[in-house]
PDB file of N, CA, C and O in Angstrom:
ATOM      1  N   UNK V   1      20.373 -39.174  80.344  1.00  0.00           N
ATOM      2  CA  UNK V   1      21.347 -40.027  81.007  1.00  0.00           C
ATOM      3  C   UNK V   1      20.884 -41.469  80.940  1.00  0.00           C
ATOM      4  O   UNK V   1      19.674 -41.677  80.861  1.00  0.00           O
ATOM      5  N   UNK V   2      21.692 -42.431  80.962  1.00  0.00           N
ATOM      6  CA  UNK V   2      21.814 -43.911  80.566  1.00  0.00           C
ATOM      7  C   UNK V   2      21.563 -44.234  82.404  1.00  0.00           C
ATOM      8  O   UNK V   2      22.189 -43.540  83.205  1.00  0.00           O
ATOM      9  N   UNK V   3      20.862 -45.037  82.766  1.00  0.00           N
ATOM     10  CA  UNK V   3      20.698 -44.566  84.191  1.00  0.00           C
ATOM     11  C   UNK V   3      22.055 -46.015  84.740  1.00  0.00           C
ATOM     12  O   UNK V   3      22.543 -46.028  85.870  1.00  0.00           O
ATOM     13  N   UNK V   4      22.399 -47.038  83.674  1.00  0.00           N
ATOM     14  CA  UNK V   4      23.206 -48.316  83.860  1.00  0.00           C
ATOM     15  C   UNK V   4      24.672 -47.733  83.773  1.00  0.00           C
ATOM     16  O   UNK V   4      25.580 -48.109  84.515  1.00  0.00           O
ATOM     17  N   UNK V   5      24.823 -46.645  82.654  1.00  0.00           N
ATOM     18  CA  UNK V   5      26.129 -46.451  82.522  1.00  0.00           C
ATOM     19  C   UNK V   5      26.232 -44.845  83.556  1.00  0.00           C
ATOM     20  O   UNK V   5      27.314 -44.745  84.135  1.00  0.00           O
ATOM     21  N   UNK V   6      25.645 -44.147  83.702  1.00  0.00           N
ATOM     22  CA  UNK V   6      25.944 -43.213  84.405  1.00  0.00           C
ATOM     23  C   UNK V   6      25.260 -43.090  86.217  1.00  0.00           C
ATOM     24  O   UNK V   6      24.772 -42.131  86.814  1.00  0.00           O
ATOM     25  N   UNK V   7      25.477 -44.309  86.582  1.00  0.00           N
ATOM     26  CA  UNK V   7      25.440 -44.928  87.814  1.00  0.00           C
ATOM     27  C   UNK V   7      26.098 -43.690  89.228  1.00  0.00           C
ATOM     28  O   UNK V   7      25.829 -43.106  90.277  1.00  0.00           O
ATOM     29  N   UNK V   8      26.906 -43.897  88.386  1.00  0.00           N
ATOM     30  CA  UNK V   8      27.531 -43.170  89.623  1.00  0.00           C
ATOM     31  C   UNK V   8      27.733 -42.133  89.561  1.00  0.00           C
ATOM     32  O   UNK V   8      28.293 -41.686  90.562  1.00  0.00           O
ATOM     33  N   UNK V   9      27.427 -41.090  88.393  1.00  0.00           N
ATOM     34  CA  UNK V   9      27.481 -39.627  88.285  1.00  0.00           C
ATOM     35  C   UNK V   9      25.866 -39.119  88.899  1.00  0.00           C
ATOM     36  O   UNK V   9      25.567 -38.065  89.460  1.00  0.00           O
ATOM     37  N   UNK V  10      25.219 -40.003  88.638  1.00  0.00           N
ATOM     38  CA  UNK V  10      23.920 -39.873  89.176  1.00  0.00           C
ATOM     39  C   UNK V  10      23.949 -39.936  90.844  1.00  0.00           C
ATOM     40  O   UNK V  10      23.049 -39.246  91.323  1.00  0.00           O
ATOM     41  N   UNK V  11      24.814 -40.635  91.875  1.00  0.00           N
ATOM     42  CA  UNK V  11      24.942 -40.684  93.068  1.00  0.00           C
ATOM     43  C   UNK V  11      25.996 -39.766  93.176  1.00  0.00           C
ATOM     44  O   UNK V  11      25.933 -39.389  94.346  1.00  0.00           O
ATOM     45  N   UNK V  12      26.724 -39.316  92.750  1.00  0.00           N
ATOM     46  CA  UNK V  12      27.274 -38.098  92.910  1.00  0.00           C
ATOM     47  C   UNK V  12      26.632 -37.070  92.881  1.00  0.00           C
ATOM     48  O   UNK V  12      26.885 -36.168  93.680  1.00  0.00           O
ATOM     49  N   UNK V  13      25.603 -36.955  91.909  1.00  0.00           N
ATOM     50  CA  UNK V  13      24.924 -35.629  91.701  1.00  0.00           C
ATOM     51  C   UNK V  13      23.432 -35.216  93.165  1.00  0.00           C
ATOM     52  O   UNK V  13      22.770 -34.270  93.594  1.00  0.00           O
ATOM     53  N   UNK V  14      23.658 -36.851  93.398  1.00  0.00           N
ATOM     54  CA  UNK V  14      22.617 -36.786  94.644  1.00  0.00           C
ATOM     55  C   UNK V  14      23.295 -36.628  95.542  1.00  0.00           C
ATOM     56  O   UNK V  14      22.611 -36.174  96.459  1.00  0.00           O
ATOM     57  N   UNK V  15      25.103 -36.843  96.046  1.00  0.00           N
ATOM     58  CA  UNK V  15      25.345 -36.601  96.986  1.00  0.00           C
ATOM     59  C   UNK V  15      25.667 -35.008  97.302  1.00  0.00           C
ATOM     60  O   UNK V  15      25.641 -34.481  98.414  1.00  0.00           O
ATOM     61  N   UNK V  16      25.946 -34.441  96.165  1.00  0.00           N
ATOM     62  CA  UNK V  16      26.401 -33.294  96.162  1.00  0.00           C
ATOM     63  C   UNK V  16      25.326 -32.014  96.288  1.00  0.00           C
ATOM     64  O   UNK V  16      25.679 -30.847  96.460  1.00  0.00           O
ATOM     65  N   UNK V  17      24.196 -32.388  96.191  1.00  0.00           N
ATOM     66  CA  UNK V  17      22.648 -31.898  95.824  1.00  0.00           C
ATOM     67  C   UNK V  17      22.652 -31.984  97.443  1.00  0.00           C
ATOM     68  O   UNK V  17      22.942 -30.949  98.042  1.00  0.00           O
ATOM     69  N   UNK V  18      22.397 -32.962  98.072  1.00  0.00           N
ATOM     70  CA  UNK V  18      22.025 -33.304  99.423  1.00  0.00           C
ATOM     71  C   UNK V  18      23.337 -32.584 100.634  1.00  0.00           C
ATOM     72  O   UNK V  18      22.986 -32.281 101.774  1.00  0.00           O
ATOM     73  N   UNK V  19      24.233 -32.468 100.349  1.00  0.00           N
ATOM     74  CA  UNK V  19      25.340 -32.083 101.288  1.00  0.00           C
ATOM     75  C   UNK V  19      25.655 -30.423 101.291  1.00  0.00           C
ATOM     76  O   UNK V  19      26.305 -29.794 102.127  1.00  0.00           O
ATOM     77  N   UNK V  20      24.968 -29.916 100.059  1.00  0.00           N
ATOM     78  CA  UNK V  20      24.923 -28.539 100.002  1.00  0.00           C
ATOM     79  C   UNK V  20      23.391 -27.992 100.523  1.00  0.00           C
ATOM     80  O   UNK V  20      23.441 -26.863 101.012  1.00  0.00           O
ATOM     81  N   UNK V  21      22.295 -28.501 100.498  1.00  0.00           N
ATOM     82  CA  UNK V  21      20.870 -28.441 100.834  1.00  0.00           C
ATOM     83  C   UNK V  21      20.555 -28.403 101.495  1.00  0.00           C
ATOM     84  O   UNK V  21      19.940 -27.460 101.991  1.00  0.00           O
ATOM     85  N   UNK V  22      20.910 -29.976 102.152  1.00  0.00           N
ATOM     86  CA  UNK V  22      20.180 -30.786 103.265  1.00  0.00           C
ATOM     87  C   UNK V  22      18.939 -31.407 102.746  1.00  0.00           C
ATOM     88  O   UNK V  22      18.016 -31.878 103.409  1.00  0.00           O
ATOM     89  N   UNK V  23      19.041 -31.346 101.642  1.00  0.00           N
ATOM     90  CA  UNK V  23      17.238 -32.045 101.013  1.00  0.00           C
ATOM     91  C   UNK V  23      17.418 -32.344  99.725  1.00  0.00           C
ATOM     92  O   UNK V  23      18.494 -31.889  99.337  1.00  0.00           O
ATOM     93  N   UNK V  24      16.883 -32.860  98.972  1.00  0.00           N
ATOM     94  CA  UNK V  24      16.406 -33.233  97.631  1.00  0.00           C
ATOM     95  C   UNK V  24      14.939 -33.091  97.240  1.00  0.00           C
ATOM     96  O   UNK V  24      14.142 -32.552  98.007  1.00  0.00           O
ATOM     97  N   UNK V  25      14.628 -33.508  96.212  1.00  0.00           N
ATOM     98  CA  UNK V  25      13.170 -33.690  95.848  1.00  0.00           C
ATOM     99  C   UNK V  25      13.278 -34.740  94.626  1.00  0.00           C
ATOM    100  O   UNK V  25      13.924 -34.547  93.596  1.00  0.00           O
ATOM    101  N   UNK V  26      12.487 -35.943  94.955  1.00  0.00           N
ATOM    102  CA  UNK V  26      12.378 -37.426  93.752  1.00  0.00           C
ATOM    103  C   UNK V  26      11.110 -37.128  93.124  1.00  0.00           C
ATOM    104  O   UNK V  26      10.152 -36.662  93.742  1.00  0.00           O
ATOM    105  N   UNK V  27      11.115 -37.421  91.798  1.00  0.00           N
ATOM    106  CA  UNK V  27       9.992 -37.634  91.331  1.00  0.00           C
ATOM    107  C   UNK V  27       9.959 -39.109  90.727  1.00  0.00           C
ATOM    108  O   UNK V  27      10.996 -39.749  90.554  1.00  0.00           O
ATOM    109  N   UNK V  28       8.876 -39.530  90.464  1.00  0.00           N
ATOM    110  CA  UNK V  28       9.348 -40.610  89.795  1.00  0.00           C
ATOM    111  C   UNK V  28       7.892 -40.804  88.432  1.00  0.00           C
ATOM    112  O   UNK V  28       6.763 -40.346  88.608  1.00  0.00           O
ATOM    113  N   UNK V  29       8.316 -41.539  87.226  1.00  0.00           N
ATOM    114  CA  UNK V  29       6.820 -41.457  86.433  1.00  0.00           C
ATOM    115  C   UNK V  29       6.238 -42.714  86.463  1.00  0.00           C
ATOM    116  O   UNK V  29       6.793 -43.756  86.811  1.00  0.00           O
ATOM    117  N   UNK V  30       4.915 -42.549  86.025  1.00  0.00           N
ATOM    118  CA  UNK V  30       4.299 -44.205  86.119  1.00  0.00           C
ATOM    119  C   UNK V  30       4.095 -44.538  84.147  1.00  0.00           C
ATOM    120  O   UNK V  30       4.436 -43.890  83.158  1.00  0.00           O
ATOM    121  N   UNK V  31       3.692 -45.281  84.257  1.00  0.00           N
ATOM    122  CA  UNK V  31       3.562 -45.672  82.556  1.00  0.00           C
ATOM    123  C   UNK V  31       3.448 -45.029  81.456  1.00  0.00           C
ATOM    124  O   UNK V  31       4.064 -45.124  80.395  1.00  0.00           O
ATOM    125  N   UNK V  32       2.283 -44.109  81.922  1.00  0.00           N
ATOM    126  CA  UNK V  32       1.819 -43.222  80.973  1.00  0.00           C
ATOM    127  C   UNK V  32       2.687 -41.851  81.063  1.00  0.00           C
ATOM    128  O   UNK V  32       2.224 -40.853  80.511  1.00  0.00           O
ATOM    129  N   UNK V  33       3.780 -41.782  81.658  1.00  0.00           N
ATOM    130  CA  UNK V  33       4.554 -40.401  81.706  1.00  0.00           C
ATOM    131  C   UNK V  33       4.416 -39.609  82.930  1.00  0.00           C
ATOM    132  O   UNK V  33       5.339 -38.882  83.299  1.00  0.00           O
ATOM    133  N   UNK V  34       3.119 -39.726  83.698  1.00  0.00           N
ATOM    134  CA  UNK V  34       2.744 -38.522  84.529  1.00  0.00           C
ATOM    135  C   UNK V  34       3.835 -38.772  85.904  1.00  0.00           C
ATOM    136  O   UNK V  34       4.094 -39.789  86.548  1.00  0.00           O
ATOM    137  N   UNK V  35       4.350 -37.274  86.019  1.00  0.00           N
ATOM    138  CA  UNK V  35       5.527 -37.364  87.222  1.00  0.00           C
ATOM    139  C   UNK V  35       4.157 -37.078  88.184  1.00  0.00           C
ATOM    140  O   UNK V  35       3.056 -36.533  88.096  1.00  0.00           O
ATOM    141  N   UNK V  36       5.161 -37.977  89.369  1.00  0.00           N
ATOM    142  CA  UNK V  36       4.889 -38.052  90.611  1.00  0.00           C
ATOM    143  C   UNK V  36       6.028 -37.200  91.922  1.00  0.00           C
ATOM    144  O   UNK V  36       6.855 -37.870  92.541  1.00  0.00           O
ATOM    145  N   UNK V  37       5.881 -35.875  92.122  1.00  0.00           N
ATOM    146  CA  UNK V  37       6.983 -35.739  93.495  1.00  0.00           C
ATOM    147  C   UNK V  37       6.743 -36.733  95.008  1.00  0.00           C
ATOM    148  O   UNK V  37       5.851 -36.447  95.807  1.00  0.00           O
ATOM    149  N   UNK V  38       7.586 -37.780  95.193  1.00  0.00           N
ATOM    150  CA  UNK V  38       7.519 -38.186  96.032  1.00  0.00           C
ATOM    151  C   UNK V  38       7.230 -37.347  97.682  1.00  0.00           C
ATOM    152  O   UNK V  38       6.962 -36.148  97.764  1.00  0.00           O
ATOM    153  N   UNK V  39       7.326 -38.039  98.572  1.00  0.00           N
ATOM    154  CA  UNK V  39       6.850 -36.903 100.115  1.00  0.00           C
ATOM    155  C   UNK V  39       7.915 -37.556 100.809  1.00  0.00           C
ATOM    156  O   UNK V  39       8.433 -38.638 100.532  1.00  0.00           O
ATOM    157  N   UNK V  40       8.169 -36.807 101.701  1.00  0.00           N
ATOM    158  CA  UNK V  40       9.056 -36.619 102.499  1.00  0.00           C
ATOM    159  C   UNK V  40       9.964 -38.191 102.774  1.00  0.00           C
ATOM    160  O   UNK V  40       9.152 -39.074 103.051  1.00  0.00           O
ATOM    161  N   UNK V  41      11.112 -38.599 102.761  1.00  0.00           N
ATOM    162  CA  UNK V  41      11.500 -39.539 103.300  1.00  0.00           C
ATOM    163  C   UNK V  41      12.818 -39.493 102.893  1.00  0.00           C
ATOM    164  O   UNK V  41      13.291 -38.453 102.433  1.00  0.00           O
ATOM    165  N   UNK V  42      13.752 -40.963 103.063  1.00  0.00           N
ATOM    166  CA  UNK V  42      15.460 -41.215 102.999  1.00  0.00           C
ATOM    167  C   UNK V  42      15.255 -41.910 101.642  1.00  0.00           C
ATOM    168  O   UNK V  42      14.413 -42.716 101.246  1.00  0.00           O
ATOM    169  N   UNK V  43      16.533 -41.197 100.951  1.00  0.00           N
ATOM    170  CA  UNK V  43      16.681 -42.577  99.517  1.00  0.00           C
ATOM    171  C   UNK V  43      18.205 -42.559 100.020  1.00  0.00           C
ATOM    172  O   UNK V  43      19.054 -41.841 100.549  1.00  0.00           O
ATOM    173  N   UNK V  44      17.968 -43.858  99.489  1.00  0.00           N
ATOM    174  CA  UNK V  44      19.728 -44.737  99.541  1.00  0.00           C
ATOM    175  C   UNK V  44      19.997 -44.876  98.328  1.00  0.00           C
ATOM    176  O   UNK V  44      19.128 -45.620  97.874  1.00  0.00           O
ATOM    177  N   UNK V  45      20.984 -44.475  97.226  1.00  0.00           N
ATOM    178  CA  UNK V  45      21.377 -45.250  96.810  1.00  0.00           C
ATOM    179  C   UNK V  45      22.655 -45.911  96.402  1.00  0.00           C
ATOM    180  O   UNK V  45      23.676 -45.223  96.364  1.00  0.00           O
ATOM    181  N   UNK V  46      22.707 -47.508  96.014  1.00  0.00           N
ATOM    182  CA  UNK V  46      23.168 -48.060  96.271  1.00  0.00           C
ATOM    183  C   UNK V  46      24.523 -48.222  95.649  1.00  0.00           C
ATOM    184  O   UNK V  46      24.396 -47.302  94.841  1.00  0.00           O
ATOM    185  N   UNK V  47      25.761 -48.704  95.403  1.00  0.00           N
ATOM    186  CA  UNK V  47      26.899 -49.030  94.067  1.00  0.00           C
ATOM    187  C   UNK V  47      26.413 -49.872  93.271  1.00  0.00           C
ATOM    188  O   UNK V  47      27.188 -50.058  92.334  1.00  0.00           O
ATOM    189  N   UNK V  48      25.307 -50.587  93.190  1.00  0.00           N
ATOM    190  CA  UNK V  48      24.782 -52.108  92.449  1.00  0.00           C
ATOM    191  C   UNK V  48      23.750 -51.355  91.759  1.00  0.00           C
ATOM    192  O   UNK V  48      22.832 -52.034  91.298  1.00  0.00           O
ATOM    193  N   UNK V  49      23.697 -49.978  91.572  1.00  0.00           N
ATOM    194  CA  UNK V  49      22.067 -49.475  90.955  1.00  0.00           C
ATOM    195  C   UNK V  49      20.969 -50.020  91.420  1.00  0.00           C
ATOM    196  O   UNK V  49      20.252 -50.602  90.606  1.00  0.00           O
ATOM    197  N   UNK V  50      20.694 -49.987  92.381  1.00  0.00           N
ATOM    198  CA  UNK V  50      19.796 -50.469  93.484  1.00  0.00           C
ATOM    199  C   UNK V  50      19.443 -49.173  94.327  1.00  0.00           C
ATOM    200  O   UNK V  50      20.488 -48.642  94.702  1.00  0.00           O
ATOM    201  N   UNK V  51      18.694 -48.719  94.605  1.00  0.00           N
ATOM    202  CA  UNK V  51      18.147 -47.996  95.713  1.00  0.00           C
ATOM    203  C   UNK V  51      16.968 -48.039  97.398  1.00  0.00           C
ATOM    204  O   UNK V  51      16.129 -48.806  96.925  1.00  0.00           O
ATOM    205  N   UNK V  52      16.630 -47.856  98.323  1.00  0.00           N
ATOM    206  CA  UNK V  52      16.316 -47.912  99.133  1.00  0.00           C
ATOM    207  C   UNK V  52      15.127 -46.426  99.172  1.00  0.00           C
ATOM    208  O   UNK V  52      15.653 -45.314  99.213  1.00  0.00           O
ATOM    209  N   UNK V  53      13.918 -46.502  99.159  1.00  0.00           N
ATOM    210  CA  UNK V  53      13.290 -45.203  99.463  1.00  0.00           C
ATOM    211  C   UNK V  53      12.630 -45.547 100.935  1.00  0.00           C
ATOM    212  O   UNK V  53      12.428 -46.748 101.111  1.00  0.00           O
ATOM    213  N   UNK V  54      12.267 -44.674 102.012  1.00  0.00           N
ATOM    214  CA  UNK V  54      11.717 -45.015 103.359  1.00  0.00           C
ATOM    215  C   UNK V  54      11.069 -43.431 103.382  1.00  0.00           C
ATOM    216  O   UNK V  54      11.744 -42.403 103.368  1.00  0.00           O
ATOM    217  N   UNK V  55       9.459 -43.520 103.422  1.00  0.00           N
ATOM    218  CA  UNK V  55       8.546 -42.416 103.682  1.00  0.00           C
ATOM    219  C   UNK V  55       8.598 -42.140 105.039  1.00  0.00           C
ATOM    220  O   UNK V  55       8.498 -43.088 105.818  1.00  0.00           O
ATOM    221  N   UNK V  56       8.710 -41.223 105.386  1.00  0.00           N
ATOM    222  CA  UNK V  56       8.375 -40.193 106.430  1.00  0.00           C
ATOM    223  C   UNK V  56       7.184 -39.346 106.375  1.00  0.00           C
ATOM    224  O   UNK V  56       6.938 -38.735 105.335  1.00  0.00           O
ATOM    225  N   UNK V  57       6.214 -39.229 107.673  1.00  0.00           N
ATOM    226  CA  UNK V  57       5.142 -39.461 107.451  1.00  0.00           C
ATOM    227  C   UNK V  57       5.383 -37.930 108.576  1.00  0.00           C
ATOM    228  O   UNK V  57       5.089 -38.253 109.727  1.00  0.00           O
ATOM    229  N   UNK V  58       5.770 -36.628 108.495  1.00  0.00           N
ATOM    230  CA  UNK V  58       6.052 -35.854 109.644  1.00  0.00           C
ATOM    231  C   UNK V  58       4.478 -35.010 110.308  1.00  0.00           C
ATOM    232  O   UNK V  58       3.393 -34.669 109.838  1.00  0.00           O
ATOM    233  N   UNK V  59       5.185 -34.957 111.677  1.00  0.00           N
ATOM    234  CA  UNK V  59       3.472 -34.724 112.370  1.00  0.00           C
ATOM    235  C   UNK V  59       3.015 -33.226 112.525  1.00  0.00           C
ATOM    236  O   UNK V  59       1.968 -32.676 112.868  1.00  0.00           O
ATOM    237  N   UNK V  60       4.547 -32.714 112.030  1.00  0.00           N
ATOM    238  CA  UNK V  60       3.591 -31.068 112.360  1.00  0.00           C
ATOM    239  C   UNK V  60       3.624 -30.173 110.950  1.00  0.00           C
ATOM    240  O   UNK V  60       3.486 -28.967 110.750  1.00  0.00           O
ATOM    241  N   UNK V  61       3.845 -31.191 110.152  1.00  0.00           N
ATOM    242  CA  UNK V  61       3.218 -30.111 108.630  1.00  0.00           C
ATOM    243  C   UNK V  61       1.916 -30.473 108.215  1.00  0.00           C
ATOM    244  O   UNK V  61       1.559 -31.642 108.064  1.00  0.00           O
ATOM    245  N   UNK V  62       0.915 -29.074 107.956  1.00  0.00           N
ATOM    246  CA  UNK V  62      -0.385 -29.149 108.109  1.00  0.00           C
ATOM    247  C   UNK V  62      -1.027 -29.442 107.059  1.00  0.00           C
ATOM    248  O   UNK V  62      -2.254 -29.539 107.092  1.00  0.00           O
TER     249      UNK V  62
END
């Protein structure tokens, strides 16, 4: 996927992922390729291809 031209099939696919779930899972890669699963928190994203991530830091998983 073109992440500029398929903008909004991509926030569809997150809204529709999230409203049937209740959860998601982000990964994201760094330079060299290696994925990262992000931890617990809110992503926003935005109509401008812009996003918002906010970690959650929860106190009773061990």
């Amino acid at each position: 996927m073109n992440i500029t031209q398929d903008w909004n099939k991509i926030r569809a696919h997150f809204n529709k992922s999230f409203n049937s779930n209740f959860h998601i899972s982000v990964a994201s890669v760094d330079s060299n390729n290696n994925q990262t699963v992000r931890p617990i928190g809110s992503l926003f994203l935005n109509d401008n291809q812009t996003d918002f991530y906010f970690e959650k830091f929860p106190k009773k998983l061990p």
